[in-house]
Coordinates of C-alpha atoms and ligand atoms in Angstrom, one line a residue:
X214 CA 0.6 26.8 -22.1
X215 CA -1.8 24.9 -23.2
X216 CA -2.7 22.6 -19.8
X217 CA -2.8 19.1 -20.6
X218 CA -6.7 16.9 -21.0
X219 CA -8.2 14.1 -19.6
X220 CA -10.6 11.4 -20.5
X221 CA -12.2 9.5 -17.3
X222 CA -12.3 11.0 -14.7
X223 CA -9.6 10.7 -11.3
X224 CA -11.1 8.8 -8.1
X225 CA -10.2 11.7 -5.9
X226 CA -9.9 11.0 -2.2
X227 CA -9.8 13.2 0.9
X228 CA -9.1 13.0 4.4
X229 CA -7.8 14.5 6.9
X230 CA -5.0 16.1 8.8
X231 CA -1.0 17.1 7.5
X232 CA -1.7 15.3 5.0
X233 CA -4.8 17.6 3.9
X234 CA -2.9 20.4 4.7
X235 CA -0.3 19.1 2.1
X236 CA -3.4 17.8 -0.5
X237 CA -4.2 20.9 -1.3
X238 CA -0.6 22.2 -1.9
X239 CA -0.3 19.4 -4.3
X240 CA -3.4 20.0 -6.7
X241 CA -2.6 23.9 -5.9
X242 CA 0.6 23.9 -7.5
X243 CA 2.0 21.4 -9.0
X244 CA -1.2 19.2 -10.8
X245 CA -4.0 23.1 -11.8
X246 CA -2.1 24.2 -13.0
X247 CA -0.8 21.7 -15.7
X248 CA -4.2 20.4 -16.3
X249 CA -7.0 19.8 -16.9
X250 CA -8.4 17.9 -13.9
X251 CA -11.4 15.7 -14.6
X252 CA -11.9 14.1 -10.7
X253 CA -14.7 13.2 -9.0
X254 CA -14.0 14.1 -5.4
X255 CA -14.9 12.0 -2.2
X256 CA -14.1 13.6 1.0
X257 CA -12.4 11.4 3.2
X258 CA -12.0 13.3 6.3
X259 CA -13.7 12.4 9.0
X260 CA -15.8 15.2 9.4
X261 CA -17.4 14.5 6.0
X262 CA -17.1 10.1 6.5
X263 CA -19.6 11.0 10.4
X264 CA -21.8 13.8 9.0
X265 CA -22.1 10.4 6.3
X266 CA -22.8 7.6 8.2
X267 CA -20.1 6.2 6.6
X268 CA -21.6 6.6 2.8
X269 CA -19.1 9.0 1.7
X270 CA -16.2 5.2 2.0
X271 CA -18.7 3.2 0.6
X272 CA -19.5 5.8 -2.9
X273 CA -15.8 5.5 -3.1
X274 CA -15.3 2.9 -3.5
X275 CA -18.0 1.9 -6.1
X276 CA -16.7 5.2 -7.7
X277 CA -12.6 2.9 -8.2
X278 CA -14.9 -0.2 -9.4
X279 CA -16.9 1.6 -11.8
X280 CA -14.1 4.2 -13.5
X281 CA -10.6 2.0 -12.1
X282 CA -8.3 4.6 -10.7
X283 CA -8.0 6.4 -7.6
X284 CA -5.9 8.7 -5.6
X285 CA -6.7 9.0 -0.9
X286 CA -4.8 10.8 1.1
X287 CA -4.1 9.1 4.6
X288 CA -7.7 9.3 7.0
X289 CA -7.7 9.0 10.2
X290 CA -8.5 5.2 11.9
X291 CA -10.8 6.2 14.6
X292 CA -10.4 5.1 18.6
X293 CA -11.9 6.2 21.8
X294 CA -9.4 9.0 21.8
X295 CA -10.6 10.4 18.2
X296 CA -14.5 9.8 19.1
X297 CA -14.5 12.8 21.6
X298 CA -11.3 14.6 20.0
X299 CA -14.6 14.7 17.0
X300 CA -17.5 14.2 19.0
X301 CA -18.3 11.2 16.6
X302 CA -21.6 8.7 16.0
X303 CA -20.2 6.3 16.4
X304 CA -16.3 5.1 15.7
X305 CA -15.9 4.1 11.7
X306 CA -13.9 1.7 10.7
X307 CA -10.8 2.4 8.6
X308 CA -11.4 3.4 5.1
X309 CA -8.4 2.0 3.8
X310 CA -10.0 -2.0 4.8
X311 CA -13.5 -0.6 4.0
X312 CA -11.8 -0.1 0.3
X313 CA -9.9 -3.1 0.6
X314 CA -12.8 -5.4 1.2
X315 CA -14.9 -3.6 -1.2
X316 CA -12.4 -4.2 -4.8
X317 CA -10.7 -6.8 -2.8
X318 CA -7.7 -5.9 -3.2
X319 CA -3.5 -6.7 -2.9
X320 CA -1.4 -3.6 -1.1
X321 CA 1.5 -3.1 -2.9
X322 CA 4.1 -1.2 -1.4
X323 CA 7.2 0.4 -3.0
X324 CA 10.1 3.5 -1.5
X325 CA 10.6 6.4 -3.4
X326 CA 14.7 5.6 -4.3
X327 CA 17.6 8.4 -4.7
X328 CA 21.3 8.1 -4.8
X329 CA 21.5 10.0 -2.0
X330 CA 20.0 7.9 0.3
X331 CA 21.2 5.0 0.3
X332 CA 19.4 2.1 1.7
X333 CA 20.9 -0.3 5.4
X334 CA 21.6 -3.3 3.2
X335 CA 24.1 -2.1 0.8
X336 CA 24.3 -4.1 -2.6
X337 CA 20.1 -2.5 -2.2
X338 CA 20.0 -0.4 -5.6
X339 CA 16.3 -0.6 -7.1
X340 CA 12.8 -0.8 -5.3
X341 CA 12.1 -4.0 -3.9
X342 CA 7.8 -4.6 -3.8
X343 CA 6.1 -6.5 -1.0
X344 CA 2.8 -7.6 -1.8
X345 CA 0.8 -8.7 1.6
X346 CA -1.9 -10.5 1.5
X347 CA -4.2 -9.0 3.6
X348 CA -7.9 -11.7 4.5
X349 CA -7.3 -14.2 7.9
X350 CA -4.4 -16.8 8.5
X351 CA -3.4 -15.4 12.2
X352 CA -5.1 -11.8 12.2
X353 CA -8.5 -13.5 11.7
X354 CA -7.9 -16.1 14.5
X355 CA -9.8 -17.9 17.5
X356 CA -7.1 -19.2 20.7
X357 CA -7.9 -20.8 23.4
X358 CA -5.6 -20.9 27.2
X359 CA -6.2 -24.0 28.8
X360 CA -5.8 -24.2 32.6
X361 CA -5.8 -27.9 32.6
X362 CA -4.2 -30.6 30.3
X363 CA -6.8 -32.7 27.9
X364 CA -7.0 -33.4 23.8
X365 CA -6.7 -30.6 21.3
X366 CA -8.9 -31.2 18.0
X367 CA -9.2 -29.8 15.1
X368 CA -13.6 -30.4 13.6
X369 CA -14.6 -29.3 10.8
X370 CA -18.6 -29.8 9.6
X371 CA -18.9 -29.5 6.2
X372 CA -22.4 -27.1 4.7
X373 CA -23.2 -31.3 4.1
X374 CA -23.2 -32.3 7.4
X375 CA -19.9 -34.6 6.3
X376 CA -17.6 -33.8 9.6
X377 CA -13.6 -34.1 9.6
X378 CA -11.8 -34.5 13.3
X379 CA -8.3 -34.3 13.2
X380 CA -6.2 -34.8 16.3
X381 CA -4.3 -31.5 17.4
X382 CA -1.9 -33.0 19.7
X383 CA -2.8 -34.6 23.5
X384 CA -2.0 -31.3 26.0
X385 CA 0.2 -33.2 29.2
X386 CA -0.8 -30.1 31.1
X387 CA -2.3 -26.6 30.1
X388 CA -1.6 -25.5 27.1
X389 CA -1.8 -23.2 24.4
X390 CA -3.9 -23.1 20.9
X391 CA -4.8 -20.8 18.0
X392 CA -7.6 -22.0 15.3
X393 CA -6.8 -20.0 12.0
X394 CA -8.4 -20.1 8.1
X395 CA -7.9 -18.7 5.0
X396 CA -10.8 -19.3 1.5
X397 CA -9.0 -20.6 -1.7
X398 CA -10.8 -17.2 -3.7
X399 CA -9.0 -14.8 -1.0
X400 CA -5.7 -16.8 -1.9
X401 CA -6.7 -16.8 -6.0
X402 CA -7.6 -12.9 -6.0
X403 CA -4.1 -12.3 -4.3
X404 CA -2.9 -14.9 -6.6
X405 CA -4.0 -12.8 -9.5
X406 CA -3.2 -8.8 -8.3
X407 CA -0.1 -10.1 -8.0
X408 CA 0.8 -11.5 -11.8
X409 CA -1.3 -8.3 -12.7
X410 CA 0.9 -6.2 -10.3
X411 CA 4.3 -8.0 -11.9
X412 CA 2.7 -7.7 -15.2
X413 CA 2.2 -4.0 -15.5
X414 CA 5.5 -2.8 -13.5
X415 CA 7.8 -5.4 -15.7
X416 CA 9.3 -7.3 -12.4
X417 CA 9.4 -10.2 -11.3
X418 CA 7.3 -12.2 -8.2
X419 CA 8.9 -14.1 -5.2
X420 CA 6.4 -15.9 -3.8
X421 CA 7.6 -17.5 -0.5
X422 CA 6.2 -19.3 2.3
X423 CA 7.1 -22.6 4.4
X424 CA 5.4 -25.5 2.3
X425 CA 7.8 -27.9 3.5
X426 CA 7.1 -27.7 7.3
X427 CA 2.8 -26.5 6.9
X428 CA 2.5 -29.1 3.9
X429 CA -1.5 -28.4 4.1
X430 CA -1.8 -24.9 4.8
X431 CA 0.8 -23.1 3.0
X432 CA 0.9 -26.2 0.5
X433 CA -2.0 -24.7 -0.8
X434 CA -0.7 -21.2 -1.3
X435 CA 1.6 -22.4 -3.2
X436 CA -0.2 -24.5 -5.4
X437 CA -3.0 -22.5 -5.9
X438 CA 0.7 -19.4 -7.1
X439 CA 1.2 -22.5 -9.5
X440 CA -1.6 -22.6 -10.8
X441 CA -2.9 -19.5 -11.9
X442 CA 0.8 -18.2 -13.5
X443 CA -0.7 -21.2 -16.4
X444 CA -3.3 -18.3 -17.3
X445 CA 0.0 -15.6 -16.9
X446 CA 3.4 -17.8 -18.6
X447 CA 3.0 -16.8 -21.7
X448 CA 2.3 -12.9 -20.9
X449 CA 5.6 -13.1 -18.6
X450 CA 7.6 -15.2 -21.0
X451 CA 6.9 -12.0 -23.3
X452 CA 8.1 -9.6 -20.7
X453 CA 10.8 -11.1 -20.1
X454 CA 10.4 -11.2 -16.6
X455 CA 10.0 -14.5 -13.9
X456 CA 7.4 -16.5 -11.5
X457 CA 9.5 -18.1 -8.6
X458 CA 8.6 -19.9 -6.0
X459 CA 11.2 -20.6 -2.6
X460 CA 10.6 -21.1 0.7
X461 CA 10.5 -17.8 3.0
X462 CA 13.7 -18.5 5.1
X463 CA 15.7 -19.0 1.8
X464 CA 13.7 -16.2 -0.2
X465 CA 14.6 -14.2 3.8
X466 CA 18.4 -14.5 2.4
X467 CA 17.8 -14.0 -0.9
X468 CA 16.3 -11.2 -0.4
X469 CA 19.2 -9.3 1.7
X470 CA 21.6 -10.8 -0.7
X471 CA 19.8 -9.0 -3.7
X472 CA 20.0 -5.4 -5.8
X473 CA 16.8 -4.9 -5.7
X474 CA 14.4 -4.3 -8.0
X475 CA 11.1 -6.7 -8.1
X476 CA 8.2 -8.0 -5.9
X477 CA 8.2 -10.2 -3.3
X478 CA 4.3 -11.6 -2.1
X479 CA 3.5 -13.0 1.4
X480 CA 1.6 -14.2 3.2
X481 CA 0.0 -12.0 5.9
X482 CA 1.2 -12.2 9.2
X483 CA 5.2 -12.6 6.4
X484 CA 3.7 -9.2 4.7
X485 CA 2.9 -7.4 7.7
X486 CA 6.3 -8.6 9.7
X487 CA 8.9 -7.7 6.3
X488 CA 6.8 -4.9 5.2
X489 CA 8.5 -3.0 8.0
X490 CA 11.5 -4.1 7.8
X491 CA 12.4 -3.2 4.1
X492 CA 10.9 -0.3 4.7
X493 CA 12.9 0.7 7.9
X494 CA 16.3 -0.8 5.8
X495 CA 14.8 2.0 2.9
X496 CA 15.8 4.6 4.4
X497 CA 11.7 7.0 6.0
X498 CA 8.1 5.6 6.3
X499 CA 7.5 9.7 4.7
X500 CA 9.1 7.2 1.3
X501 CA 7.0 4.8 0.8
X502 CA 3.9 4.2 -2.0
X503 CA 1.2 2.5 -1.7
X504 CA -1.2 0.5 -4.2
X505 CA -4.9 -1.5 -3.7
X506 CA -5.0 -3.4 -7.0
X507 CA -7.3 -5.6 -7.3
X508 CA -8.1 -8.7 -8.8
X509 CA -10.3 -7.1 -11.8
X510 CA -7.8 -4.8 -12.5
X511 CA -9.2 -1.6 -10.0
X512 CA -6.0 0.8 -9.0
X513 CA -6.0 2.7 -5.8
X514 CA -3.2 4.6 -5.4
X515 CA -1.7 6.5 -1.7
X516 CA 1.0 7.0 0.7
X517 CA 1.7 4.7 3.1
X518 CA 2.0 7.0 6.0
X519 CA -0.4 7.9 8.6
X520 CA -2.0 11.6 8.6
X521 CA 0.8 12.9 10.9
X522 CA -1.0 14.4 13.6
X523 CA 2.1 15.9 15.9
X524 CA 2.4 17.8 12.6
X525 CA -0.8 18.7 12.4
X526 CA -0.9 20.0 16.0
X527 CA 1.9 21.8 15.8
X528 CA 0.4 23.4 12.7
X529 CA -2.6 24.7 14.2
X530 CA -0.2 25.9 16.9
X531 CA 0.6 28.4 14.2
X532 CA 4.2 27.1 13.7
X533 CA 6.0 25.9 10.0
X534 CA 6.4 21.6 9.6
X535 CA 8.8 20.1 7.5
X536 CA 6.7 17.1 6.5
X537 CA 7.2 15.0 3.8
X538 CA 4.8 15.0 0.4
X539 CA 7.0 13.1 -1.7
X540 CA 4.8 10.1 -1.2
X541 CA 1.4 11.6 -1.4
X542 CA 3.1 13.3 -4.6
X543 CA 3.6 9.8 -6.4
X544 CA 0.8 8.3 -4.8
X545 CA -0.6 12.2 -7.1
X546 CA 1.5 11.3 -10.5
X547 CA 1.3 7.4 -9.5
X548 CA -2.4 7.7 -10.5
X549 CA -2.1 10.2 -12.9
X550 CA 0.0 8.0 -15.1
X551 CA -2.0 4.6 -14.6
X552 CA -5.5 6.7 -16.0
X553 CA -2.7 8.1 -18.4
X554 CA -2.6 4.8 -20.1
X555 CA -5.5 3.4 -19.4
X556 CA -6.9 6.4 -21.7
X557 CA -4.2 6.1 -24.3
X558 CA -3.7 10.0 -23.6
X559 CA 0.7 9.4 -23.6
X560 CA 0.9 13.3 -22.6
X561 CA -0.7 12.5 -19.1
X562 CA 1.7 9.5 -18.3
X563 CA 4.7 12.5 -19.3
X564 CA 3.4 14.8 -16.8
X565 CA 3.3 12.2 -14.3
X566 CA 6.7 11.9 -14.7
X567 CA 8.0 14.9 -15.3
X568 CA 6.7 15.4 -12.1
X569 CA 7.9 13.3 -10.4
X570 CA 11.4 13.7 -11.8
X571 CA 11.2 17.6 -10.3
X572 CA 10.0 16.3 -7.2
X573 CA 13.6 13.8 -6.9
X574 CA 15.5 16.5 -9.1
X575 CA 14.6 18.5 -5.6
X576 CA 16.2 16.5 -3.3
X577 CA 19.8 15.3 -5.2
X578 CA 20.2 19.1 -5.5
X579 CA 20.1 19.6 -1.8
X580 CA 16.2 20.8 -0.8
X581 CA 14.9 18.7 1.2
X582 CA 12.2 18.4 4.4
X583 CA 14.1 17.8 8.0
X584 CA 13.3 14.7 7.9
X585 CA 15.3 13.2 5.1
X586 CA 18.0 15.8 5.4
X587 CA 18.4 13.5 8.4
X588 CA 18.8 10.8 6.5
X589 CA 21.4 12.2 4.1
X590 CA 25.7 11.8 4.4
X591 CA 28.2 14.1 4.1
X592 CA 28.0 18.1 3.2
X593 CA 24.7 19.6 4.8
X594 CA 21.9 20.1 3.1
X595 CA 18.9 22.5 3.1
X596 CA 15.9 21.1 5.3
X597 CA 12.6 23.1 4.6
X598 CA 9.5 23.8 4.7
X599 CA 6.6 21.7 3.5
X600 CA 4.8 24.6 1.7
X601 CA 8.5 26.2 0.4
X602 CA 9.8 22.2 -1.3
X603 CA 6.7 21.9 -2.8
X604 CA 7.5 25.6 -4.6
X605 CA 10.1 24.4 -5.4
X606 CA 9.4 21.2 -6.5
X607 CA 6.5 23.7 -8.7
X608 CA 9.5 26.0 -10.1
X609 CA 11.4 23.3 -11.7
X610 CA 8.2 22.5 -13.4
X611 CA 7.9 25.5 -15.0
Ligands
NAP70 P1 1.8 8.3 10.7 O1 1.1 9.8 10.6 O2 2.5 7.9 9.4 O3 3.2 9.2 12.0 C1 4.2 9.0 12.7 C2 5.0 9.0 12.1 O4 6.5 8.9 10.5 C3 5.1 11.4 12.6 O5 4.9 12.2 13.6 C4 6.3 11.6 11.8 O6 7.5 11.3 12.7 C5 6.7 10.1 10.9 N1 5.9 10.7 9.5 C6 5.3 9.9 9.1 N2 4.7 10.5 7.8 C7 5.9 11.8 7.8 C8 6.5 12.6 6.4 N3 5.0 12.1 5.4 N4 6.2 13.6 6.2 C9 7.0 13.7 7.7 N5 7.7 12.3 9.1 C10 6.2 11.7 9.0 O7 1.0 7.0 11.7 P2 0.2 7.7 13.2 O8 1.1 9.7 13.9 O9 0.8 6.8 14.2 O10 -1.0 7.7 12.6 C11 -1.7 9.5 12.6 C12 -2.7 9.0 11.7 O11 -3.3 8.4 11.1 C13 -4.2 7.7 13.3 O12 -4.7 8.6 12.8 C14 -3.9 6.9 11.9 O13 -5.7 6.9 12.3 C15 -3.9 7.4 10.8 N6 -2.4 6.3 9.8 C16 -3.4 5.9 8.9 C17 -3.0 5.6 7.4 C18 -4.0 5.6 6.3 O14 -4.7 6.1 5.9 N7 -3.5 5.1 5.0 C19 -1.7 5.1 7.6 C20 -1.9 5.4 8.6 C21 -2.4 5.0 9.7 P3 8.8 12.3 13.8 O15 6.7 13.0 14.6 O16 9.6 12.0 14.2 O17 8.6 13.5 12.7
MG71 MG1 3.3 -3.8 10.6

């Protein structure tokens, strides 16, 4: 059988622990036998990040900017315990944060859905994608708890020297204060990424905030989305998709009554909360894929879960684990499909579809990892190890 050829290299970012083991299995058994893989490899494993002073992460981000498409394995974000475990020189930043910062992107999370796994919400038939704005608001706020009453004010001193001053509240006793911000440019980038992704995936885009209460702050988000939508209006109507703004509480009610199949864009905090709600209601974190889309159209695909440390420690003791590789497989298929679209390689796109179908058919046929077996109602499916599951998919591909 002739292997499928590629044109432009894919930026491949290796990672840590259990997902690093899964990464190699996927490549060896599901990709390399079928595709003449052209990849530029970056090892974002913690040891290599430490050795290079985290330069390797920046280089990988630059490579995504250069080539346009990357696929990333889950990586450890160091904390105090990892400092000793790996003897690190520094507590390096989360690679995802570094890459997101350099690409200025928005993260879209989509569940992989299957007929045999019923979402908690019975009406949901198609996936719901959450787009979370990942800059500012309460995540970059200054907070104060006062010991006495007094006057709380909001003061802004412009670069021109001009100042603006607003009374927040005359506190009659000890109180709580919070000052937060966002940047017009960041909201604009967020809007561009959302409209681009909606066109890309041919789905309606919903955006929700609370502009009736927060007339200036949330009102600006609403206004910026409306203004930027004008650049995309024609393309939207050509594809027959819609942009739709509604208040966040109305959106929550509509989402629960919907049948899914759209993108829901949310401010930072709302997205944090709603993405966990939606992913749990769809079934399993191990089935959640994630793609970072930059406003200038670069894509980075990955699984939403982490390195599955608990399973890795069992693996190190020589136990066979049943860790679910589906989200990582879909990160690869998503990246290869996007590469195929950009380079005009229908055979590569078809291969990516075949890989996804083989994965879903394997599960529907009753062979799956333990986390999924636990979600299936009725007849008891076969719960297998990660390597047996991947071997079963490879068998279907051949
Ligand atoms: P995690 O790796 O997502 O795992 C948490 C738990 O979720 C696991 O113990 C497992 O539950 C279940 N799980 C997650 N993925 C699974 C899969 N593919 N198959 C089966 N079960 C799965 O989160 P964590 O343990 O909090 O974090 C571990 C490391 O990952 C940390 O060092 C963190 O910094 C990193 N992390 C990286 C990313 C990223 O690179 N994008 C994201 C999040 C976390 P059971 O143990 O009950 O089976
Ligand atoms: Mg959260």
